[in-house]
Amino acid sequence: MDTAWREQIAKETDCAFRFDETARVLYSTDASIYEIQPLGVAYPAHADQVSRILRFAYERGIPVTPRGGGTSLGGQAVGRSIQVDFSQHMNRILEVNVEEQWARIQPGVVLDELNAHLKPMGLLFAPDVSPSNRANVGGMIGNNSCGSHSIIYGKTIDHVLELDVVLSDGTRTVFKPVGDREYGEKAATGGLEGRIYREIRRIAHENRDEIEARYPRIMRRVGGYNLDEFTGDGPFDPCKMIVGSEGTLAAVTEARVNLVPLPAHKALSICHFSDLVESMEATVEILKTDPSAVELTDKAILDLAKESPAAAHQRDFIEGDPEAILMVEYYGETEGEVTDRLDALDSLLREKNLGYACVRATTAAAQSNAWAIRKAGLGLLMGMKGDTKPATFVEDTAVSPEKLPDYIRDFRDIVHKHGTVASYYAHASVGTIHIRPLINLKEAEGVTRMRAIAEEVRDLVLAYGGAVSSEHGDGLVRSEWNEQVFGPRLYEAFKAVKAVFDPNGIMNPGKIIANQKMT
Ligand SMILES: Cc1cc2nc3c(=O)[nH]c(=O)nc-3n(C[C@H](O)[C@H](O)[C@H](O)COP(=O)(O)OP(=O)(O)OC[C@H]3O[C@@H](n4cnc5c(N)ncnc54)[C@H](O)[C@@H]3O)c2cc1C
């Protein structure tokens, strides 16, 4: 591509840019297996600059990738595009309304910083991704992120009230739920925005039966576009299409998000199992006790923690040599209430003869110690010595939790059939188990094996009525499967959604609608 446009875009948009090799190398990766050098990096300070960047790109067909903390695991934060980095200057908390429990923020706000600001007010932005010290709320909106407490709080989509967006042609607008009258007015307007209102409802309604038939019936699905949010006749909320769209439809420049009260009391029990599948059977029972979290950590991670100077002391609570532990957490109004719930958990597991020990963490220090091991899991795995690493490609599947014991058994069989082993961890409460087969991706044989496992896992997930992307998104690694996962008709509907929002195809191309194979 000729580079004369670089000077021109900096001048016309009045925005800071970098096109040097160092910047392009820095932005060539996220936390996925992909590495692609961008065309350059923009550092907008306000929405008008974002609007000018998109208009410039739209007129010339230059791809653009919005970017937050760059912690995506699927490759959706990288591309041969202009990276628009919201984390540098558009990272302010603009307003908090304590009474009505909402905050107005810029997209580059880091999750931990937002929650540290809210803590003295007794409030919380609830979706809790593990890399909370780096992930931006804009990136969480892009991926429809969530975490350990999604069983009670849901996903980011459940906490977005209003979005200021820049459409692909540079138009600035505000998206929020609208009733019939306002919908009619919006749909009657000309230009890109009016077309979005008219077409999204039409596409969703024309595909209502297929959406009903093909979308997995589980809370944890983030792959594809959220057409399932538009099949009803209630208020029309375009935010629901932007959340989880991985920067492929519009750029978010401001968000009004819902807040929840901080829990009054918490208690944690770490249940130990000598078998992984047994821990999944226990999960099914534990879910009957209304926990606020049930998180799996397997022996692979616990063993790595033993060898890590930073993490070794944090696993002091472990008894024996478990194959798996479940961290089971309860929220309650009083100390007595959460203690009673831990007692009930002990009785339940004893009665069902599941697990061999439950260790309580009742103080804040003991709880944060145990959570630290869970949060450190991926870092410990990635630090594994040698070229064979726990690869990120089938790590994001989910099934309905009661299917977990059979599903994990079948998944493990696939991994073993391909001559390797995997690590298993994460959100058992909602059927999302992050599974990372050990593979050497520096060898061609490893890449071939990765693809073979991915295809079999995709089919397994479909057979179980689950989702291939349940929190990390489609990115470059899973978009290829969307046609098989949702079926050809809905994939055409996804293409139609993309074409409505982004007629010139500049917004983060190749994500959700694939333009290449995963390998
Ligand atoms: C160790 C580790 C653990 C993780 N654990 C979790 C977890 O528990 N739960 C979970 O859900 N995810 C998890 N992730 C994945 C990732 O951290 C989350 O998806 C996170 O929310 C991404 O935020 P980010 O700011 O890094 O976004 P980025 O990676 O920068 O971007 C994410 C997507 O959003 C788009 N985007 C960014 N900003 C905007 C904007 N302003 N407008 C429009 N689109 C935008 C991007 O184009 C991209 O497609 C984990 C990742 C790692 C590395």
XYZ file of C-alpha atoms and ligand atoms in Angstrom:
572
model
C 0.000 0.000 0.000
C 1.388 3.432 -0.858
C 2.189 5.468 2.243
C 1.445 9.011 1.077
C -1.778 8.904 3.112
C 0.150 8.818 6.403
C 1.063 12.507 6.412
C -2.352 13.398 5.109
C -4.281 11.525 7.822
C -2.219 13.076 10.614
C -2.837 16.531 9.157
C -6.533 16.115 8.381
C -7.443 14.501 11.688
C -5.177 16.582 13.948
C -4.505 13.353 15.862
C -1.224 11.867 17.118
C 0.009 8.935 14.984
C 2.992 6.619 14.924
C 4.108 4.771 11.819
C 7.618 3.792 12.925
C 8.823 0.197 13.057
C 8.933 0.117 16.883
C 5.297 1.135 17.213
C 4.200 -1.309 14.535
C 6.053 -4.156 16.246
C 4.585 -3.176 19.630
C 1.050 -3.314 18.252
C 1.567 -6.458 16.152
C 0.438 -8.784 18.947
C -2.346 -9.189 21.457
C -2.464 -12.203 23.807
C -3.308 -14.592 20.948
C -1.180 -16.844 18.763
C -1.173 -14.246 15.950
C 1.289 -11.533 14.993
C 0.396 -8.974 12.296
C 2.072 -5.606 11.873
C -0.462 -2.779 11.657
C -0.256 0.051 9.113
C 0.199 2.533 11.943
C -1.167 3.562 15.321
C -3.506 6.463 16.147
C -3.807 7.940 19.647
C -7.053 9.934 19.621
C -7.768 12.393 22.418
C -11.484 12.865 21.716
C -14.394 11.562 19.675
C -14.037 14.180 16.925
C -10.584 12.850 16.128
C -11.972 9.307 15.996
C -14.680 10.539 13.647
C -12.121 12.178 11.348
C -9.952 9.022 11.336
C -12.889 6.829 10.368
C -14.127 9.237 7.690
C -10.635 9.367 6.178
C -10.336 5.560 6.284
C -13.872 5.082 4.917
C -13.227 7.282 1.902
C -10.008 5.444 1.033
C -10.877 1.877 2.111
C -8.159 1.746 4.788
C -8.842 -0.859 7.521
C -9.131 0.308 11.140
C -8.890 -1.732 14.366
C -10.080 -0.141 17.621
C -7.850 -1.191 20.510
C -7.967 -1.112 24.299
C -5.526 -3.021 26.479
C -4.698 -5.500 23.694
C -5.309 -8.521 25.970
C -7.547 -10.368 23.511
C -6.853 -14.063 23.169
C -8.401 -14.602 19.723
C -6.438 -12.138 17.576
C -9.269 -9.602 17.312
C -7.027 -6.745 18.510
C -4.475 -7.183 15.705
C -4.675 -6.627 11.965
C -3.118 -5.026 8.891
C -4.932 -1.835 9.759
C -4.640 1.478 11.562
C -4.787 0.613 15.242
C -6.849 3.204 17.110
C -5.527 3.030 20.663
C -8.136 4.325 23.116
C -6.085 3.479 26.197
C -3.642 6.382 25.986
C -5.807 9.506 26.123
C -9.475 8.451 26.165
C -9.319 6.810 29.580
C -11.273 9.043 31.955
C -14.145 8.331 34.313
C -16.512 11.173 33.448
C -19.377 10.830 35.926
C -20.741 8.472 38.570
C -24.366 8.572 39.651
C -24.415 6.748 42.981
C -28.158 6.971 43.465
C -29.014 5.570 40.046
C -25.982 3.266 40.027
C -24.344 4.099 36.722
C -21.073 5.548 35.459
C -20.182 7.449 32.314
C -16.716 6.549 31.121
C -14.358 6.772 28.183
C -13.491 3.425 26.550
C -9.827 3.384 27.603
C -10.600 3.172 31.337
C -8.867 0.155 32.897
C -11.284 -2.107 34.787
C -9.308 -2.089 38.074
C -9.069 1.712 37.975
C -12.812 2.038 37.476
C -13.558 -0.331 40.340
C -10.994 1.318 42.650
C -12.779 4.630 41.983
C -16.183 3.063 42.708
C -15.196 1.133 45.842
C -15.584 4.000 48.343
C -19.101 4.479 46.942
C -19.894 0.805 47.621
C -20.325 0.123 43.899
C -18.817 -2.149 41.271
C -18.731 -2.573 37.497
C -19.542 -6.267 37.671
C -18.078 -8.093 34.628
C -14.765 -9.359 36.020
C -12.135 -10.363 33.476
C -8.936 -11.868 34.884
C -6.517 -9.275 33.414
C -8.461 -6.545 35.205
C -5.292 -4.483 35.672
C -4.922 -4.110 31.875
C -8.262 -4.737 30.171
C -10.140 -1.559 29.180
C -13.895 -1.254 29.457
C -13.946 -0.447 25.696
C -12.243 -3.777 24.996
C -14.675 -5.534 27.335
C -17.527 -4.006 25.351
C -15.822 -5.127 22.130
C -15.565 -8.722 23.362
C -18.696 -8.864 25.566
C -16.387 -9.953 28.361
C -17.199 -11.492 31.700
C -15.551 -13.602 34.333
C -15.792 -15.621 37.507
C -19.046 -14.056 38.689
C -21.003 -14.204 35.430
C -23.332 -16.723 37.069
C -24.827 -13.824 39.048
C -23.852 -10.773 36.984
C -24.017 -12.022 33.371
C -21.830 -10.532 30.659
C -20.849 -6.987 29.688
C -23.911 -6.814 27.428
C -26.071 -6.897 30.580
C -24.379 -3.761 31.952
C -24.233 -1.379 28.982
C -26.898 1.330 29.122
C -25.842 3.736 26.403
C -22.977 4.093 23.918
C -21.543 7.082 22.092
C -20.240 5.611 18.862
C -18.551 6.655 15.659
C -19.976 4.769 12.694
C -17.712 3.495 9.932
C -18.282 6.595 7.761
C -17.298 8.910 10.627
C -20.867 9.756 11.739
C -21.124 10.364 15.486
C -24.248 9.166 17.255
C -25.627 7.856 20.538
C -27.062 4.349 20.808
C -29.555 3.478 23.552
C -32.826 1.540 23.783
C -35.648 3.232 21.863
C -39.384 2.566 21.925
C -41.656 2.412 18.870
C -42.055 6.160 18.311
C -38.348 6.969 18.518
C -37.515 3.867 16.497
C -39.806 5.104 13.738
C -38.135 8.514 13.752
C -34.637 7.021 13.672
C -35.515 4.524 10.938
C -36.962 7.323 8.811
C -33.719 9.291 8.776
C -31.350 9.070 5.837
C -27.693 8.065 5.912
C -25.950 5.191 7.595
C -27.668 5.524 10.964
C -31.211 5.323 9.570
C -30.226 2.317 7.502
C -28.874 0.546 10.599
C -32.207 0.969 12.421
C -34.222 -0.277 9.434
C -32.020 -3.148 8.351
C -31.011 -4.724 11.673
C -34.626 -5.192 12.713
C -35.501 -6.557 9.263
C -32.559 -9.021 9.220
C -33.379 -10.267 12.734
C -37.100 -10.644 12.052
C -36.585 -12.427 8.719
C -34.293 -14.933 10.441
C -36.262 -15.296 13.663
C -36.889 -19.059 13.339
C -33.310 -19.814 12.377
C -32.005 -17.707 15.286
C -34.316 -19.598 17.625
C -33.079 -22.910 16.228
C -29.344 -22.251 15.907
C -28.204 -20.020 18.798
C -26.982 -22.167 21.698
C -29.373 -22.105 24.644
C -26.750 -21.075 27.161
C -25.898 -17.722 28.719
C -22.221 -18.065 27.772
C -22.218 -17.392 24.022
C -20.329 -14.404 22.657
C -19.499 -15.601 19.119
C -21.225 -14.232 16.015
C -23.390 -11.092 16.099
C -26.119 -10.717 18.740
C -29.055 -11.027 16.334
C -30.898 -12.948 19.061
C -31.321 -9.619 20.896
C -33.419 -8.196 18.035
C -36.062 -10.837 17.383
C -38.621 -9.493 19.863
C -40.987 -6.556 19.493
C -39.798 -4.647 22.585
C -37.457 -1.628 22.658
C -34.787 -1.591 19.962
C -31.321 -1.313 21.522
C -28.457 -0.934 19.018
C -25.949 -1.172 21.915
C -26.713 -4.897 21.963
C -25.304 -5.208 18.441
C -22.156 -3.214 19.243
C -21.333 -5.190 22.400
C -19.392 -8.271 21.335
C -18.885 -7.033 17.768
C -15.085 -6.976 18.235
C -14.635 -3.550 16.675
C -16.139 -4.748 13.380
C -19.175 -2.448 13.330
C -18.368 0.878 15.031
C -15.944 2.546 17.442
C -17.144 3.275 20.982
C -16.044 6.682 22.273
C -18.056 6.834 25.508
C -20.239 4.452 27.514
C -22.811 4.710 30.275
C -22.595 1.491 32.246
C -24.649 -0.073 34.994
C -23.123 -0.545 38.462
C -24.021 -3.010 41.208
C -23.638 -2.766 45.001
C -20.547 -4.435 46.451
C -21.458 -7.677 48.222
C -21.794 -7.283 52.006
C -20.170 -10.602 52.964
C -18.268 -13.270 51.057
C -17.007 -16.706 51.954
C -14.947 -19.146 49.974
C -14.394 -22.871 50.163
C -11.703 -24.655 48.183
C -12.956 -28.160 47.428
C -10.342 -30.787 46.539
C -10.839 -33.677 44.082
C -8.654 -36.576 43.073
C -10.271 -36.695 39.626
C -11.094 -33.925 37.134
C -14.402 -35.410 35.970
C -15.451 -35.880 39.600
C -14.978 -32.125 40.073
C -17.360 -31.571 37.155
C -19.918 -33.913 38.733
C -19.560 -31.932 41.948
C -20.139 -28.695 40.015
C -23.579 -29.917 38.954
C -24.486 -30.501 42.633
C -22.878 -27.286 43.889
C -24.898 -25.195 41.442
C -28.042 -26.187 43.355
C -26.698 -24.134 46.317
C -26.734 -20.752 44.463
C -23.021 -19.928 44.615
C -21.658 -16.608 43.341
C -18.739 -18.422 41.688
C -17.475 -21.954 41.025
C -13.987 -21.843 39.554
C -11.857 -24.778 38.445
C -8.062 -24.998 38.695
C -6.358 -28.223 37.658
C -3.217 -30.016 38.781
C -1.135 -28.666 35.877
C -1.570 -25.112 37.186
C -1.179 -26.104 40.842
C 2.084 -27.900 40.026
C 3.409 -24.897 38.109
C 2.498 -22.691 41.076
C 4.609 -24.945 43.300
C 7.671 -24.153 41.181
C 6.991 -20.425 40.897
C 8.729 -18.243 43.525
C 5.894 -15.706 43.257
C 3.015 -18.189 43.538
C 4.397 -21.046 45.669
C 3.403 -19.527 49.031
C -0.085 -18.716 47.723
C -0.946 -22.387 47.408
C -0.342 -23.137 51.103
C -4.044 -23.898 51.524
C -3.825 -26.959 49.251
C -4.218 -30.302 51.033
C -2.577 -33.344 49.464
C -2.071 -33.496 45.703
C -5.467 -32.851 44.088
C -6.153 -33.451 40.395
C -8.517 -30.471 40.533
C -9.821 -27.876 42.972
C -13.064 -25.911 42.829
C -13.219 -22.501 44.440
C -16.822 -22.158 45.580
C -17.885 -18.706 46.709
C -21.045 -17.409 48.374
C -22.283 -13.857 48.876
C -24.621 -12.989 51.729
C -26.026 -10.188 53.848
C -24.435 -11.409 57.095
C -21.408 -13.366 58.282
C -23.751 -16.010 59.677
C -25.510 -16.448 56.351
C -22.338 -17.191 54.388
C -21.036 -19.530 57.113
C -24.301 -21.473 56.999
C -23.912 -21.804 53.259
C -20.389 -23.194 53.623
C -21.729 -25.710 56.172
C -24.427 -26.748 53.703
C -21.806 -27.173 50.969
C -19.705 -29.448 53.205
C -22.752 -31.594 54.006
C -23.783 -31.811 50.361
C -20.398 -32.992 49.120
C -20.081 -35.470 52.011
C -23.536 -36.839 51.314
C -22.774 -37.238 47.587
C -19.326 -38.613 48.343
C -17.652 -36.024 46.104
C -14.186 -34.616 46.826
C -11.841 -35.377 49.701
C -11.431 -32.008 51.440
C -12.973 -28.544 51.616
C -10.739 -25.783 52.977
C -12.412 -22.536 54.031
C -11.057 -19.073 53.285
C -13.163 -16.744 55.389
C -10.859 -13.747 55.870
C -10.294 -11.220 53.076
C -6.562 -12.049 53.047
C -7.109 -15.805 52.708
C -9.665 -15.242 49.966
C -7.459 -12.929 47.944
C -4.608 -15.433 48.304
C -6.747 -18.219 46.841
C -8.090 -15.987 44.053
C -4.510 -14.979 43.221
C -3.699 -18.596 42.297
C -6.794 -18.797 40.106
C -5.951 -15.499 38.398
C -2.289 -16.443 37.940
C -3.287 -19.666 36.160
C -2.810 -18.557 32.571
C 0.401 -16.671 33.309
C 1.816 -19.788 34.979
C 0.818 -21.926 31.999
C 2.337 -19.534 29.473
C 5.566 -19.491 31.479
C 5.988 -23.235 30.918
C 9.563 -23.974 29.826
C 10.273 -25.124 26.253
C 8.461 -24.605 22.945
C 5.530 -26.866 23.780
C 2.964 -24.527 25.311
C -0.683 -24.658 26.353
C -2.034 -23.187 23.108
C -4.970 -20.793 22.861
C -7.423 -22.053 20.234
C -10.094 -24.284 21.805
C -9.884 -22.573 25.200
C -13.210 -20.803 25.053
C -15.918 -23.427 24.584
C -18.945 -23.673 26.869
C -21.754 -26.155 27.376
C -24.685 -26.188 29.728
C -23.092 -26.986 33.138
C -25.040 -30.224 33.709
C -23.338 -31.611 30.577
C -19.837 -30.833 31.864
C -18.892 -34.318 33.167
C -19.597 -36.042 29.825
C -18.317 -33.138 27.771
C -14.989 -32.908 29.586
C -14.538 -36.675 29.281
C -15.137 -36.495 25.503
C -12.946 -33.413 25.105
C -10.123 -35.120 26.979
C -10.464 -38.148 24.688
C -9.956 -35.900 21.639
C -6.861 -34.334 23.177
C -5.408 -37.749 24.083
C -6.238 -39.159 20.644
C -4.008 -36.449 19.200
C -1.149 -37.534 21.421
C -1.107 -34.688 23.896
C -2.508 -33.491 27.212
C -4.245 -30.276 28.234
C -4.732 -27.930 31.125
C -8.293 -27.288 32.392
C -9.424 -24.262 34.391
C -11.938 -21.423 34.805
C -15.651 -20.885 35.062
C -17.263 -24.245 35.853
C -20.334 -22.398 37.205
C -21.417 -21.475 33.671
C -19.954 -24.368 31.702
C -16.946 -22.407 30.424
C -13.823 -24.490 30.959
C -10.678 -23.064 29.413
C -8.903 -26.060 27.907
C -5.434 -25.626 26.497
C -3.807 -28.567 24.761
C -0.001 -28.641 24.949
C 1.293 -28.068 21.420
C 4.489 -26.834 19.815
C 3.276 -24.238 17.319
C 6.820 -23.614 16.117
C 6.627 -26.917 14.240
C 4.448 -27.521 11.164
C 3.243 -30.779 12.713
C 2.029 -28.850 15.762
C 0.050 -26.444 13.577
C -1.551 -29.367 11.708
C -2.414 -31.013 15.018
C -3.918 -27.766 16.324
C -6.268 -27.546 13.361
C -7.291 -31.203 13.638
C -8.127 -30.788 17.348
C -9.983 -27.537 16.647
C -12.202 -29.168 14.015
C -13.079 -32.105 16.267
C -13.763 -29.831 19.222
C -16.009 -27.613 17.077
C -18.084 -30.680 16.157
C -18.142 -31.878 19.768
C -19.394 -28.494 20.966
C -22.121 -28.505 18.320
C -23.194 -32.008 19.365
C -23.516 -30.762 22.967
C -25.459 -27.630 21.921
C -22.678 -25.407 23.272
C -20.705 -22.369 22.124
C -17.202 -22.266 20.634
C -16.672 -18.690 21.880
C -18.020 -18.100 25.360
C -16.021 -15.081 26.574
C -12.804 -14.550 24.590
C -14.574 -13.923 21.281
C -14.121 -15.141 17.701
C -11.114 -13.090 16.559
C -8.943 -14.715 13.920
C -8.908 -18.041 15.699
C -12.615 -18.936 15.681
C -14.356 -16.733 13.075
C -13.716 -19.450 10.504
C -16.117 -21.749 12.390
C -19.042 -19.321 12.448
C -20.539 -20.611 9.201
C -20.662 -24.200 10.532
C -21.606 -23.184 14.070
C -24.522 -20.896 13.158
C -25.319 -22.427 9.750
C -25.096 -20.885 6.255
C -28.310 -18.892 6.542
C -27.322 -17.071 9.739
C -23.801 -16.588 8.452
C -25.326 -14.756 5.475
C -27.344 -12.719 7.985
C -24.101 -11.855 9.833
C -22.599 -10.718 6.526
C -25.672 -8.555 5.964
C -25.263 -6.985 9.441
C -21.626 -6.251 8.679
C -22.508 -4.734 5.285
C -25.143 -2.468 6.852
C -22.813 -1.030 9.491
C -19.635 -1.134 7.459
C -20.398 -0.938 3.722
C -16.761 -0.289 2.809
C -15.461 -3.153 4.962
C -12.942 -1.074 6.921
C -13.862 -2.003 10.505
C -11.477 -4.669 11.849
C -11.818 -6.966 8.819
C -11.606 -10.744 9.164
C -13.149 -10.952 12.635
C -16.591 -12.608 13.105
C -16.883 -12.690 9.290
C -13.748 -14.657 8.438
C -11.488 -13.735 5.544
C -8.914 -16.437 6.243
C -8.573 -19.838 7.883
C -7.476 -20.029 11.517
C -4.111 -21.436 10.360
C -4.440 -13.892 31.014
C -5.749 -13.540 30.386
C -6.931 -13.856 31.044
C -8.167 -13.508 30.482
N -9.303 -13.740 31.193
C -10.490 -13.331 30.704
C -11.681 -13.494 31.466
O -11.666 -13.930 32.612
N -12.847 -13.138 30.893
C -12.902 -12.589 29.647
O -13.991 -12.272 29.182
N -11.791 -12.384 28.921
C -10.590 -12.724 29.413
N -9.458 -12.511 28.682
C -9.555 -11.871 27.362
C -9.455 -10.324 27.420
O -8.683 -9.931 28.513
C -10.825 -9.659 27.519
O -11.585 -9.952 26.390
C -10.740 -8.133 27.708
O -12.001 -7.630 28.030
C -10.206 -7.399 26.503
O -9.989 -6.056 26.871
P -8.862 -5.180 26.160
O -8.970 -3.794 26.650
O -7.555 -5.822 26.268
O -9.405 -5.236 24.656
P -8.611 -5.392 23.299
O -7.960 -6.717 23.247
O -7.767 -4.221 23.058
O -9.844 -5.336 22.287
C -10.873 -6.270 22.347
C -11.821 -6.103 21.162
O -12.586 -4.928 21.357
C -12.421 -4.031 20.278
N -12.384 -2.687 20.854
C -11.494 -2.192 21.745
N -11.797 -0.922 22.040
C -12.893 -0.601 21.317
C -13.668 0.583 21.149
N -13.385 1.705 21.815
N -14.709 0.556 20.286
C -15.041 -0.584 19.604
N -14.341 -1.724 19.717
C -13.287 -1.736 20.568
C -11.122 -4.435 19.600
O -11.106 -4.106 18.227
C -11.117 -5.933 19.822
O -11.852 -6.569 18.820
C -8.211 -12.861 29.215
C -7.018 -12.552 28.555
C -5.798 -12.886 29.126
C -4.546 -12.518 28.401
